[in-house]
Amino acid sequence: RMKIFKFGGASVKDAIGVKNLVRVLHQEGTKNTFVVISAMGKMTNAFEKVVYNYLNAEHEIKNSINEIQNFHEDILTELFDSKHSIHNQVTQLFGQLQGFLIQNTNKEYSYVYDQVVCYGELLSTKIVSEFLKQSGINNKWLDVRKIIKTDSNYRNAFVNWEETQENSQKLNQQELYITQGFISQDLKGNTTTLGREGSDFTAGILAYCLQAESVTIWKDVDGVF
């Protein structure tokens, strides 16, 4: 049966954190393992700023996106050489984000929030997945939105357990999967989120649907009080 590992934003807040995640997987083993990862560091807050600027201060959007790009590029520089394909993958994600901001006509805050903030998790998991491959750990990057389906209650979506369980059964439980916490998708194909700090819930949803052996929440702290 599968093991579910969840790593929060503090655990992958920089290149050292990503390298430490690799050490954990080397130590714990990678077979039958589902790794759920949050956005890096304080990136959810940074994407919330993009949402605010998009709706209230358009002249600041470019600066807020540049800050996020620079943060991730600094991490990429430490982990990969300049010719690695991850650079293009990250550029494509920022292109998708900017495409949404240009084309979107729905200015309802919660809807915009979910379509924008999800990029924190998409970026972090792409980076970790590619670094694992570079470190000799084969894995499959999975868009969790194809698995966890919800209603359209943006920012606090309710799980459609039947659909989610059905999708989970299609997964190969022998693989090492790298996927996102916090984000999901409604039946219209729009991104939804499970509530702030929802990555632990993602781990629980997957554990339930896959009848996992265990869930481990890895924390980057000196101790647990």
JSON list of C-alpha atoms in Angstrom, two decimals:
[
{"chain": "A", "resi": 1, "resn": "ARG", "atom": "CA", "xyz": [0.00, 0.00, 0.00]},
{"chain": "A", "resi": 2, "resn": "MET", "atom": "CA", "xyz": [1.07, 3.57, -0.63]},
{"chain": "A", "resi": 3, "resn": "LYS", "atom": "CA", "xyz": [2.73, 6.00, 1.75]},
{"chain": "A", "resi": 4, "resn": "ILE", "atom": "CA", "xyz": [1.73, 9.66, 1.53]},
{"chain": "A", "resi": 5, "resn": "PHE", "atom": "CA", "xyz": [4.41, 12.24, 2.34]},
{"chain": "A", "resi": 6, "resn": "LYS", "atom": "CA", "xyz": [3.52, 15.91, 2.59]},
{"chain": "A", "resi": 7, "resn": "PHE", "atom": "CA", "xyz": [6.14, 18.67, 2.57]},
{"chain": "A", "resi": 8, "resn": "GLY", "atom": "CA", "xyz": [5.03, 22.19, 3.49]},
{"chain": "A", "resi": 9, "resn": "GLY", "atom": "CA", "xyz": [6.29, 25.48, 2.09]},
{"chain": "A", "resi": 10, "resn": "ALA", "atom": "CA", "xyz": [8.95, 25.88, 4.79]},
{"chain": "A", "resi": 11, "resn": "SER", "atom": "CA", "xyz": [10.42, 22.50, 3.79]},
{"chain": "A", "resi": 12, "resn": "VAL", "atom": "CA", "xyz": [11.00, 23.69, 0.21]},
{"chain": "A", "resi": 13, "resn": "LYS", "atom": "CA", "xyz": [11.60, 27.38, 0.82]},
{"chain": "A", "resi": 14, "resn": "ASP", "atom": "CA", "xyz": [15.02, 27.34, -0.87]},
{"chain": "A", "resi": 15, "resn": "ALA", "atom": "CA", "xyz": [17.51, 25.12, -2.71]},
{"chain": "A", "resi": 16, "resn": "ILE", "atom": "CA", "xyz": [18.76, 23.64, 0.58]},
{"chain": "A", "resi": 17, "resn": "GLY", "atom": "CA", "xyz": [15.20, 22.58, 1.44]},
{"chain": "A", "resi": 18, "resn": "VAL", "atom": "CA", "xyz": [14.77, 20.86, -1.94]},
{"chain": "A", "resi": 19, "resn": "LYS", "atom": "CA", "xyz": [18.06, 19.00, -1.47]},
{"chain": "A", "resi": 20, "resn": "ASN", "atom": "CA", "xyz": [16.93, 17.94, 2.00]},
{"chain": "A", "resi": 21, "resn": "LEU", "atom": "CA", "xyz": [13.69, 16.56, 0.55]},
{"chain": "A", "resi": 22, "resn": "VAL", "atom": "CA", "xyz": [15.80, 14.40, -1.76]},
{"chain": "A", "resi": 23, "resn": "ARG", "atom": "CA", "xyz": [17.77, 13.12, 1.26]},
{"chain": "A", "resi": 24, "resn": "VAL", "atom": "CA", "xyz": [14.51, 12.23, 3.02]},
{"chain": "A", "resi": 25, "resn": "LEU", "atom": "CA", "xyz": [13.32, 10.20, 0.03]},
{"chain": "A", "resi": 26, "resn": "HIS", "atom": "CA", "xyz": [16.69, 8.44, -0.28]},
{"chain": "A", "resi": 27, "resn": "GLN", "atom": "CA", "xyz": [16.43, 7.53, 3.40]},
{"chain": "A", "resi": 28, "resn": "GLU", "atom": "CA", "xyz": [12.74, 6.56, 3.49]},
{"chain": "A", "resi": 29, "resn": "GLY", "atom": "CA", "xyz": [12.53, 4.86, 0.09]},
{"chain": "A", "resi": 30, "resn": "THR", "atom": "CA", "xyz": [10.56, 5.90, -2.96]},
{"chain": "A", "resi": 31, "resn": "LYS", "atom": "CA", "xyz": [8.48, 2.89, -3.92]},
{"chain": "A", "resi": 32, "resn": "ASN", "atom": "CA", "xyz": [4.69, 3.18, -3.55]},
{"chain": "A", "resi": 33, "resn": "THR", "atom": "CA", "xyz": [5.09, 6.80, -2.41]},
{"chain": "A", "resi": 34, "resn": "PHE", "atom": "CA", "xyz": [2.92, 9.84, -3.09]},
{"chain": "A", "resi": 35, "resn": "VAL", "atom": "CA", "xyz": [4.65, 13.16, -2.33]},
{"chain": "A", "resi": 36, "resn": "VAL", "atom": "CA", "xyz": [2.40, 16.19, -1.82]},
{"chain": "A", "resi": 37, "resn": "ILE", "atom": "CA", "xyz": [4.18, 19.56, -1.93]},
{"chain": "A", "resi": 38, "resn": "SER", "atom": "CA", "xyz": [3.06, 23.09, -1.06]},
{"chain": "A", "resi": 39, "resn": "ALA", "atom": "CA", "xyz": [4.15, 26.32, -2.72]},
{"chain": "A", "resi": 40, "resn": "MET", "atom": "CA", "xyz": [7.72, 27.30, -1.86]},
{"chain": "A", "resi": 41, "resn": "GLY", "atom": "CA", "xyz": [8.29, 29.46, 1.20]},
{"chain": "A", "resi": 42, "resn": "LYS", "atom": "CA", "xyz": [5.89, 32.40, 1.34]},
{"chain": "A", "resi": 43, "resn": "MET", "atom": "CA", "xyz": [4.86, 32.16, -2.31]},
{"chain": "A", "resi": 44, "resn": "THR", "atom": "CA", "xyz": [1.14, 31.75, -1.57]},
{"chain": "A", "resi": 45, "resn": "ASN", "atom": "CA", "xyz": [1.29, 35.20, 0.05]},
{"chain": "A", "resi": 46, "resn": "ALA", "atom": "CA", "xyz": [3.14, 36.52, -2.99]},
{"chain": "A", "resi": 47, "resn": "PHE", "atom": "CA", "xyz": [0.49, 35.17, -5.38]},
{"chain": "A", "resi": 48, "resn": "GLU", "atom": "CA", "xyz": [-2.23, 36.66, -3.17]},
{"chain": "A", "resi": 49, "resn": "LYS", "atom": "CA", "xyz": [-0.52, 40.01, -3.78]},
{"chain": "A", "resi": 50, "resn": "VAL", "atom": "CA", "xyz": [-0.79, 39.39, -7.55]},
{"chain": "A", "resi": 51, "resn": "VAL", "atom": "CA", "xyz": [-4.53, 38.76, -7.13]},
{"chain": "A", "resi": 52, "resn": "TYR", "atom": "CA", "xyz": [-4.93, 41.97, -5.10]},
{"chain": "A", "resi": 53, "resn": "ASN", "atom": "CA", "xyz": [-3.01, 44.03, -7.67]},
{"chain": "A", "resi": 54, "resn": "TYR", "atom": "CA", "xyz": [-4.94, 42.48, -10.56]},
{"chain": "A", "resi": 55, "resn": "LEU", "atom": "CA", "xyz": [-8.23, 43.56, -9.00]},
{"chain": "A", "resi": 56, "resn": "ASN", "atom": "CA", "xyz": [-7.15, 46.82, -7.33]},
{"chain": "A", "resi": 57, "resn": "ALA", "atom": "CA", "xyz": [-3.80, 48.14, -8.59]},
{"chain": "A", "resi": 58, "resn": "GLU", "atom": "CA", "xyz": [-3.10, 47.00, -12.14]},
{"chain": "A", "resi": 59, "resn": "HIS", "atom": "CA", "xyz": [0.06, 49.12, -12.43]},
{"chain": "A", "resi": 60, "resn": "GLU", "atom": "CA", "xyz": [1.66, 46.92, -9.73]},
{"chain": "A", "resi": 61, "resn": "ILE", "atom": "CA", "xyz": [0.94, 43.52, -11.34]},
{"chain": "A", "resi": 62, "resn": "LYS", "atom": "CA", "xyz": [4.20, 43.37, -13.30]},
{"chain": "A", "resi": 63, "resn": "ASN", "atom": "CA", "xyz": [6.31, 44.10, -10.19]},
{"chain": "A", "resi": 64, "resn": "SER", "atom": "CA", "xyz": [4.52, 41.47, -8.09]},
{"chain": "A", "resi": 65, "resn": "ILE", "atom": "CA", "xyz": [4.97, 38.80, -10.78]},
{"chain": "A", "resi": 66, "resn": "ASN", "atom": "CA", "xyz": [8.63, 39.77, -11.26]},
{"chain": "A", "resi": 67, "resn": "GLU", "atom": "CA", "xyz": [9.26, 39.23, -7.54]},
{"chain": "A", "resi": 68, "resn": "ILE", "atom": "CA", "xyz": [7.86, 35.69, -7.80]},
{"chain": "A", "resi": 69, "resn": "GLN", "atom": "CA", "xyz": [9.86, 34.96, -10.97]},
{"chain": "A", "resi": 70, "resn": "ASN", "atom": "CA", "xyz": [13.09, 36.20, -9.40]},
{"chain": "A", "resi": 71, "resn": "PHE", "atom": "CA", "xyz": [12.51, 34.06, -6.29]},
{"chain": "A", "resi": 72, "resn": "HIS", "atom": "CA", "xyz": [12.09, 30.90, -8.34]},
{"chain": "A", "resi": 73, "resn": "GLU", "atom": "CA", "xyz": [14.92, 31.76, -10.73]},
{"chain": "A", "resi": 74, "resn": "ASP", "atom": "CA", "xyz": [17.32, 32.09, -7.79]},
{"chain": "A", "resi": 75, "resn": "ILE", "atom": "CA", "xyz": [16.40, 28.56, -6.70]},
{"chain": "A", "resi": 76, "resn": "LEU", "atom": "CA", "xyz": [16.73, 27.23, -10.26]},
{"chain": "A", "resi": 77, "resn": "THR", "atom": "CA", "xyz": [20.20, 28.73, -10.55]},
{"chain": "A", "resi": 78, "resn": "GLU", "atom": "CA", "xyz": [21.32, 26.83, -7.44]},
{"chain": "A", "resi": 79, "resn": "LEU", "atom": "CA", "xyz": [19.81, 23.50, -8.47]},
{"chain": "A", "resi": 80, "resn": "PHE", "atom": "CA", "xyz": [20.23, 23.25, -12.27]},
{"chain": "A", "resi": 81, "resn": "ASP", "atom": "CA", "xyz": [22.55, 24.30, -15.05]},
{"chain": "A", "resi": 82, "resn": "SER", "atom": "CA", "xyz": [21.36, 26.95, -17.48]},
{"chain": "A", "resi": 83, "resn": "LYS", "atom": "CA", "xyz": [20.49, 24.45, -20.25]},
{"chain": "A", "resi": 84, "resn": "HIS", "atom": "CA", "xyz": [18.15, 22.29, -18.17]},
{"chain": "A", "resi": 85, "resn": "SER", "atom": "CA", "xyz": [14.59, 21.99, -19.53]},
{"chain": "A", "resi": 86, "resn": "ILE", "atom": "CA", "xyz": [13.13, 23.14, -16.19]},
{"chain": "A", "resi": 87, "resn": "HIS", "atom": "CA", "xyz": [13.84, 26.75, -17.18]},
{"chain": "A", "resi": 88, "resn": "ASN", "atom": "CA", "xyz": [11.45, 26.43, -20.14]},
{"chain": "A", "resi": 89, "resn": "GLN", "atom": "CA", "xyz": [8.86, 24.62, -18.03]},
{"chain": "A", "resi": 90, "resn": "VAL", "atom": "CA", "xyz": [8.87, 27.44, -15.48]},
{"chain": "A", "resi": 91, "resn": "THR", "atom": "CA", "xyz": [8.69, 30.07, -18.24]},
{"chain": "A", "resi": 92, "resn": "GLN", "atom": "CA", "xyz": [5.66, 28.28, -19.71]},
{"chain": "A", "resi": 93, "resn": "LEU", "atom": "CA", "xyz": [3.87, 28.32, -16.34]},
{"chain": "A", "resi": 94, "resn": "PHE", "atom": "CA", "xyz": [4.40, 32.07, -16.00]},
{"chain": "A", "resi": 95, "resn": "GLY", "atom": "CA", "xyz": [3.16, 32.45, -19.59]},
{"chain": "A", "resi": 96, "resn": "GLN", "atom": "CA", "xyz": [-0.03, 30.57, -18.69]},
{"chain": "A", "resi": 97, "resn": "LEU", "atom": "CA", "xyz": [-0.52, 32.80, -15.65]},
{"chain": "A", "resi": 98, "resn": "GLN", "atom": "CA", "xyz": [-0.08, 35.98, -17.69]},
{"chain": "A", "resi": 99, "resn": "GLY", "atom": "CA", "xyz": [-2.40, 34.59, -20.38]},
{"chain": "A", "resi": 100, "resn": "PHE", "atom": "CA", "xyz": [-5.12, 34.10, -17.76]},
{"chain": "A", "resi": 101, "resn": "LEU", "atom": "CA", "xyz": [-4.67, 37.63, -16.40]},
{"chain": "A", "resi": 102, "resn": "ILE", "atom": "CA", "xyz": [-5.01, 39.08, -19.92]},
{"chain": "A", "resi": 103, "resn": "GLN", "atom": "CA", "xyz": [-7.96, 36.98, -21.11]},
{"chain": "A", "resi": 104, "resn": "ASN", "atom": "CA", "xyz": [-10.04, 36.61, -17.94]},
{"chain": "A", "resi": 105, "resn": "THR", "atom": "CA", "xyz": [-13.30, 38.54, -17.73]},
{"chain": "A", "resi": 106, "resn": "ASN", "atom": "CA", "xyz": [-14.56, 37.19, -14.39]},
{"chain": "A", "resi": 107, "resn": "LYS", "atom": "CA", "xyz": [-13.44, 39.62, -11.67]},
{"chain": "A", "resi": 108, "resn": "GLU", "atom": "CA", "xyz": [-15.01, 37.72, -8.75]},
{"chain": "A", "resi": 109, "resn": "TYR", "atom": "CA", "xyz": [-12.27, 37.61, -6.10]},
{"chain": "A", "resi": 110, "resn": "SER", "atom": "CA", "xyz": [-12.52, 33.96, -5.05]},
{"chain": "A", "resi": 111, "resn": "TYR", "atom": "CA", "xyz": [-12.56, 32.72, -8.65]},
{"chain": "A", "resi": 112, "resn": "VAL", "atom": "CA", "xyz": [-9.52, 34.81, -9.61]},
{"chain": "A", "resi": 113, "resn": "TYR", "atom": "CA", "xyz": [-7.75, 33.77, -6.42]},
{"chain": "A", "resi": 114, "resn": "ASP", "atom": "CA", "xyz": [-7.96, 30.06, -7.22]},
{"chain": "A", "resi": 115, "resn": "GLN", "atom": "CA", "xyz": [-6.90, 30.47, -10.87]},
{"chain": "A", "resi": 116, "resn": "VAL", "atom": "CA", "xyz": [-3.81, 32.49, -9.84]},
{"chain": "A", "resi": 117, "resn": "VAL", "atom": "CA", "xyz": [-2.63, 31.10, -6.50]},
{"chain": "A", "resi": 118, "resn": "CYS", "atom": "CA", "xyz": [-2.47, 27.53, -7.86]},
{"chain": "A", "resi": 119, "resn": "TYR", "atom": "CA", "xyz": [0.73, 28.45, -9.74]},
{"chain": "A", "resi": 120, "resn": "GLY", "atom": "CA", "xyz": [2.68, 28.37, -6.47]},
{"chain": "A", "resi": 121, "resn": "GLU", "atom": "CA", "xyz": [2.12, 24.62, -6.18]},
{"chain": "A", "resi": 122, "resn": "LEU", "atom": "CA", "xyz": [2.56, 23.96, -9.91]},
{"chain": "A", "resi": 123, "resn": "LEU", "atom": "CA", "xyz": [5.96, 25.69, -9.85]},
{"chain": "A", "resi": 124, "resn": "SER", "atom": "CA", "xyz": [7.24, 24.02, -6.68]},
{"chain": "A", "resi": 125, "resn": "THR", "atom": "CA", "xyz": [6.29, 20.52, -7.83]},
{"chain": "A", "resi": 126, "resn": "LYS", "atom": "CA", "xyz": [7.80, 20.96, -11.32]},
{"chain": "A", "resi": 127, "resn": "ILE", "atom": "CA", "xyz": [11.07, 22.09, -9.74]},
{"chain": "A", "resi": 128, "resn": "VAL", "atom": "CA", "xyz": [11.18, 19.28, -7.17]},
{"chain": "A", "resi": 129, "resn": "SER", "atom": "CA", "xyz": [10.22, 16.64, -9.74]},
{"chain": "A", "resi": 130, "resn": "GLU", "atom": "CA", "xyz": [13.00, 17.68, -12.11]},
{"chain": "A", "resi": 131, "resn": "PHE", "atom": "CA", "xyz": [15.57, 17.92, -9.32]},
{"chain": "A", "resi": 132, "resn": "LEU", "atom": "CA", "xyz": [14.67, 14.42, -8.15]},
{"chain": "A", "resi": 133, "resn": "LYS", "atom": "CA", "xyz": [15.23, 13.10, -11.70]},
{"chain": "A", "resi": 134, "resn": "GLN", "atom": "CA", "xyz": [18.55, 14.92, -11.82]},
{"chain": "A", "resi": 135, "resn": "SER", "atom": "CA", "xyz": [19.43, 13.26, -8.51]},
{"chain": "A", "resi": 136, "resn": "GLY", "atom": "CA", "xyz": [18.70, 9.79, -9.88]},
{"chain": "A", "resi": 137, "resn": "ILE", "atom": "CA", "xyz": [15.20, 9.39, -8.43]},
{"chain": "A", "resi": 138, "resn": "ASN", "atom": "CA", "xyz": [12.73, 8.62, -11.20]},
{"chain": "A", "resi": 139, "resn": "ASN", "atom": "CA", "xyz": [9.25, 10.00, -10.57]},
{"chain": "A", "resi": 140, "resn": "LYS", "atom": "CA", "xyz": [6.02, 11.03, -12.24]},
{"chain": "A", "resi": 141, "resn": "TRP", "atom": "CA", "xyz": [4.80, 14.61, -11.96]},
{"chain": "A", "resi": 142, "resn": "LEU", "atom": "CA", "xyz": [1.04, 14.57, -11.54]},
{"chain": "A", "resi": 143, "resn": "ASP", "atom": "CA", "xyz": [-1.43, 17.44, -11.85]},
{"chain": "A", "resi": 144, "resn": "VAL", "atom": "CA", "xyz": [-3.58, 16.74, -8.78]},
{"chain": "A", "resi": 145, "resn": "ARG", "atom": "CA", "xyz": [-6.47, 18.63, -10.40]},
{"chain": "A", "resi": 146, "resn": "LYS", "atom": "CA", "xyz": [-7.00, 15.60, -12.62]},
{"chain": "A", "resi": 147, "resn": "ILE", "atom": "CA", "xyz": [-7.59, 13.51, -9.48]},
{"chain": "A", "resi": 148, "resn": "ILE", "atom": "CA", "xyz": [-9.27, 15.67, -6.82]},
{"chain": "A", "resi": 149, "resn": "LYS", "atom": "CA", "xyz": [-12.62, 16.98, -8.08]},
{"chain": "A", "resi": 150, "resn": "THR", "atom": "CA", "xyz": [-14.78, 19.42, -6.14]},
{"chain": "A", "resi": 151, "resn": "ASP", "atom": "CA", "xyz": [-17.77, 21.71, -6.37]},
{"chain": "A", "resi": 152, "resn": "SER", "atom": "CA", "xyz": [-17.32, 25.34, -7.50]},
{"chain": "A", "resi": 153, "resn": "ASN", "atom": "CA", "xyz": [-17.10, 26.87, -4.03]},
{"chain": "A", "resi": 154, "resn": "TYR", "atom": "CA", "xyz": [-13.88, 28.75, -4.81]},
{"chain": "A", "resi": 155, "resn": "ARG", "atom": "CA", "xyz": [-11.33, 29.13, -1.98]},
{"chain": "A", "resi": 156, "resn": "ASN", "atom": "CA", "xyz": [-13.14, 26.55, 0.16]},
{"chain": "A", "resi": 157, "resn": "ALA", "atom": "CA", "xyz": [-14.21, 23.77, -2.20]},
{"chain": "A", "resi": 158, "resn": "PHE", "atom": "CA", "xyz": [-16.02, 20.62, -1.10]},
{"chain": "A", "resi": 159, "resn": "VAL", "atom": "CA", "xyz": [-14.61, 17.35, -2.39]},
{"chain": "A", "resi": 160, "resn": "ASN", "atom": "CA", "xyz": [-16.63, 15.24, -4.79]},
{"chain": "A", "resi": 161, "resn": "TRP", "atom": "CA", "xyz": [-15.58, 11.98, -3.16]},
{"chain": "A", "resi": 162, "resn": "GLU", "atom": "CA", "xyz": [-17.10, 9.68, -5.76]},
{"chain": "A", "resi": 163, "resn": "GLU", "atom": "CA", "xyz": [-15.28, 11.31, -8.70]},
{"chain": "A", "resi": 164, "resn": "THR", "atom": "CA", "xyz": [-12.06, 11.67, -6.72]},
{"chain": "A", "resi": 165, "resn": "GLN", "atom": "CA", "xyz": [-12.05, 8.05, -5.63]},
{"chain": "A", "resi": 166, "resn": "GLU", "atom": "CA", "xyz": [-12.77, 6.88, -9.18]},
{"chain": "A", "resi": 167, "resn": "ASN", "atom": "CA", "xyz": [-9.85, 8.96, -10.52]},
{"chain": "A", "resi": 168, "resn": "SER", "atom": "CA", "xyz": [-7.53, 7.69, -7.77]},
{"chain": "A", "resi": 169, "resn": "GLN", "atom": "CA", "xyz": [-8.14, 4.08, -8.76]},
{"chain": "A", "resi": 170, "resn": "LYS", "atom": "CA", "xyz": [-6.53, 4.73, -12.16]},
{"chain": "A", "resi": 171, "resn": "LEU", "atom": "CA", "xyz": [-3.16, 5.53, -10.59]},
{"chain": "A", "resi": 172, "resn": "ASN", "atom": "CA", "xyz": [-0.30, 3.02, -10.65]},
{"chain": "A", "resi": 173, "resn": "GLN", "atom": "CA", "xyz": [0.46, 2.46, -6.97]},
{"chain": "A", "resi": 174, "resn": "GLN", "atom": "CA", "xyz": [3.99, 1.25, -7.75]},
{"chain": "A", "resi": 175, "resn": "GLU", "atom": "CA", "xyz": [5.08, 4.73, -8.91]},
{"chain": "A", "resi": 176, "resn": "LEU", "atom": "CA", "xyz": [6.66, 7.63, -7.06]},
{"chain": "A", "resi": 177, "resn": "TYR", "atom": "CA", "xyz": [4.31, 10.55, -7.68]},
{"chain": "A", "resi": 178, "resn": "ILE", "atom": "CA", "xyz": [5.06, 14.23, -7.09]},
{"chain": "A", "resi": 179, "resn": "THR", "atom": "CA", "xyz": [1.92, 16.31, -6.83]},
{"chain": "A", "resi": 180, "resn": "GLN", "atom": "CA", "xyz": [0.45, 19.53, -5.44]},
{"chain": "A", "resi": 181, "resn": "GLY", "atom": "CA", "xyz": [-1.28, 20.21, -2.17]},
{"chain": "A", "resi": 182, "resn": "PHE", "atom": "CA", "xyz": [-4.15, 22.67, -1.67]},
{"chain": "A", "resi": 183, "resn": "ILE", "atom": "CA", "xyz": [-5.42, 22.75, -5.27]},
{"chain": "A", "resi": 184, "resn": "SER", "atom": "CA", "xyz": [-8.20, 20.83, -7.02]},
{"chain": "A", "resi": 185, "resn": "GLN", "atom": "CA", "xyz": [-10.66, 21.25, -9.90]},
{"chain": "A", "resi": 186, "resn": "ASP", "atom": "CA", "xyz": [-14.39, 21.62, -10.31]},
{"chain": "A", "resi": 187, "resn": "LEU", "atom": "CA", "xyz": [-16.40, 19.71, -12.90]},
{"chain": "A", "resi": 188, "resn": "LYS", "atom": "CA", "xyz": [-16.26, 22.72, -15.28]},
{"chain": "A", "resi": 189, "resn": "GLY", "atom": "CA", "xyz": [-12.47, 22.39, -15.44]},
{"chain": "A", "resi": 190, "resn": "ASN", "atom": "CA", "xyz": [-11.72, 25.48, -13.33]},
{"chain": "A", "resi": 191, "resn": "THR", "atom": "CA", "xyz": [-9.13, 25.36, -10.57]},
{"chain": "A", "resi": 192, "resn": "THR", "atom": "CA", "xyz": [-10.45, 25.33, -7.02]},
{"chain": "A", "resi": 193, "resn": "THR", "atom": "CA", "xyz": [-8.65, 25.34, -3.68]},
{"chain": "A", "resi": 194, "resn": "LEU", "atom": "CA", "xyz": [-9.37, 23.44, -0.48]},
{"chain": "A", "resi": 195, "resn": "GLY", "atom": "CA", "xyz": [-8.97, 26.32, 1.97]},
{"chain": "A", "resi": 196, "resn": "ARG", "atom": "CA", "xyz": [-5.83, 28.07, 3.20]},
{"chain": "A", "resi": 197, "resn": "GLU", "atom": "CA", "xyz": [-3.22, 25.59, 4.50]},
{"chain": "A", "resi": 198, "resn": "GLY", "atom": "CA", "xyz": [-5.14, 22.87, 2.65]},
{"chain": "A", "resi": 199, "resn": "SER", "atom": "CA", "xyz": [-2.13, 20.72, 1.69]},
{"chain": "A", "resi": 200, "resn": "ASP", "atom": "CA", "xyz": [-2.51, 18.51, 4.76]},
{"chain": "A", "resi": 201, "resn": "PHE", "atom": "CA", "xyz": [-6.10, 17.93, 3.66]},
{"chain": "A", "resi": 202, "resn": "THR", "atom": "CA", "xyz": [-4.85, 16.94, 0.19]},
{"chain": "A", "resi": 203, "resn": "ALA", "atom": "CA", "xyz": [-2.62, 14.31, 1.80]},
{"chain": "A", "resi": 204, "resn": "GLY", "atom": "CA", "xyz": [-5.63, 13.03, 3.77]},
{"chain": "A", "resi": 205, "resn": "ILE", "atom": "CA", "xyz": [-7.88, 12.91, 0.70]},
{"chain": "A", "resi": 206, "resn": "LEU", "atom": "CA", "xyz": [-5.31, 10.90, -1.26]},
{"chain": "A", "resi": 207, "resn": "ALA", "atom": "CA", "xyz": [-4.66, 8.60, 1.70]},
{"chain": "A", "resi": 208, "resn": "TYR", "atom": "CA", "xyz": [-8.36, 7.85, 2.05]},
{"chain": "A", "resi": 209, "resn": "CYS", "atom": "CA", "xyz": [-8.95, 7.29, -1.67]},
{"chain": "A", "resi": 210, "resn": "LEU", "atom": "CA", "xyz": [-5.84, 5.13, -2.12]},
{"chain": "A", "resi": 211, "resn": "GLN", "atom": "CA", "xyz": [-6.33, 3.30, 1.21]},
{"chain": "A", "resi": 212, "resn": "ALA", "atom": "CA", "xyz": [-2.78, 4.33, 2.04]},
{"chain": "A", "resi": 213, "resn": "GLU", "atom": "CA", "xyz": [-0.68, 2.67, 4.70]},
{"chain": "A", "resi": 214, "resn": "SER", "atom": "CA", "xyz": [0.32, 6.00, 6.27]},
{"chain": "A", "resi": 215, "resn": "VAL", "atom": "CA", "xyz": [0.44, 9.78, 6.00]},
{"chain": "A", "resi": 216, "resn": "THR", "atom": "CA", "xyz": [3.58, 11.60, 7.11]},
{"chain": "A", "resi": 217, "resn": "ILE", "atom": "CA", "xyz": [3.58, 15.39, 7.44]},
{"chain": "A", "resi": 218, "resn": "TRP", "atom": "CA", "xyz": [7.24, 16.49, 7.21]},
{"chain": "A", "resi": 219, "resn": "LYS", "atom": "CA", "xyz": [7.89, 19.74, 9.05]},
{"chain": "A", "resi": 220, "resn": "ASP", "atom": "CA", "xyz": [10.97, 21.94, 8.76]},
{"chain": "A", "resi": 221, "resn": "VAL", "atom": "CA", "xyz": [11.07, 22.91, 12.43]},
{"chain": "A", "resi": 222, "resn": "ASP", "atom": "CA", "xyz": [13.43, 22.40, 15.37]},
{"chain": "A", "resi": 223, "resn": "GLY", "atom": "CA", "xyz": [10.81, 20.39, 17.22]},
{"chain": "A", "resi": 224, "resn": "VAL", "atom": "CA", "xyz": [7.09, 19.77, 17.63]},
{"chain": "A", "resi": 225, "resn": "PHE", "atom": "CA", "xyz": [5.32, 21.37, 20.59]}
]
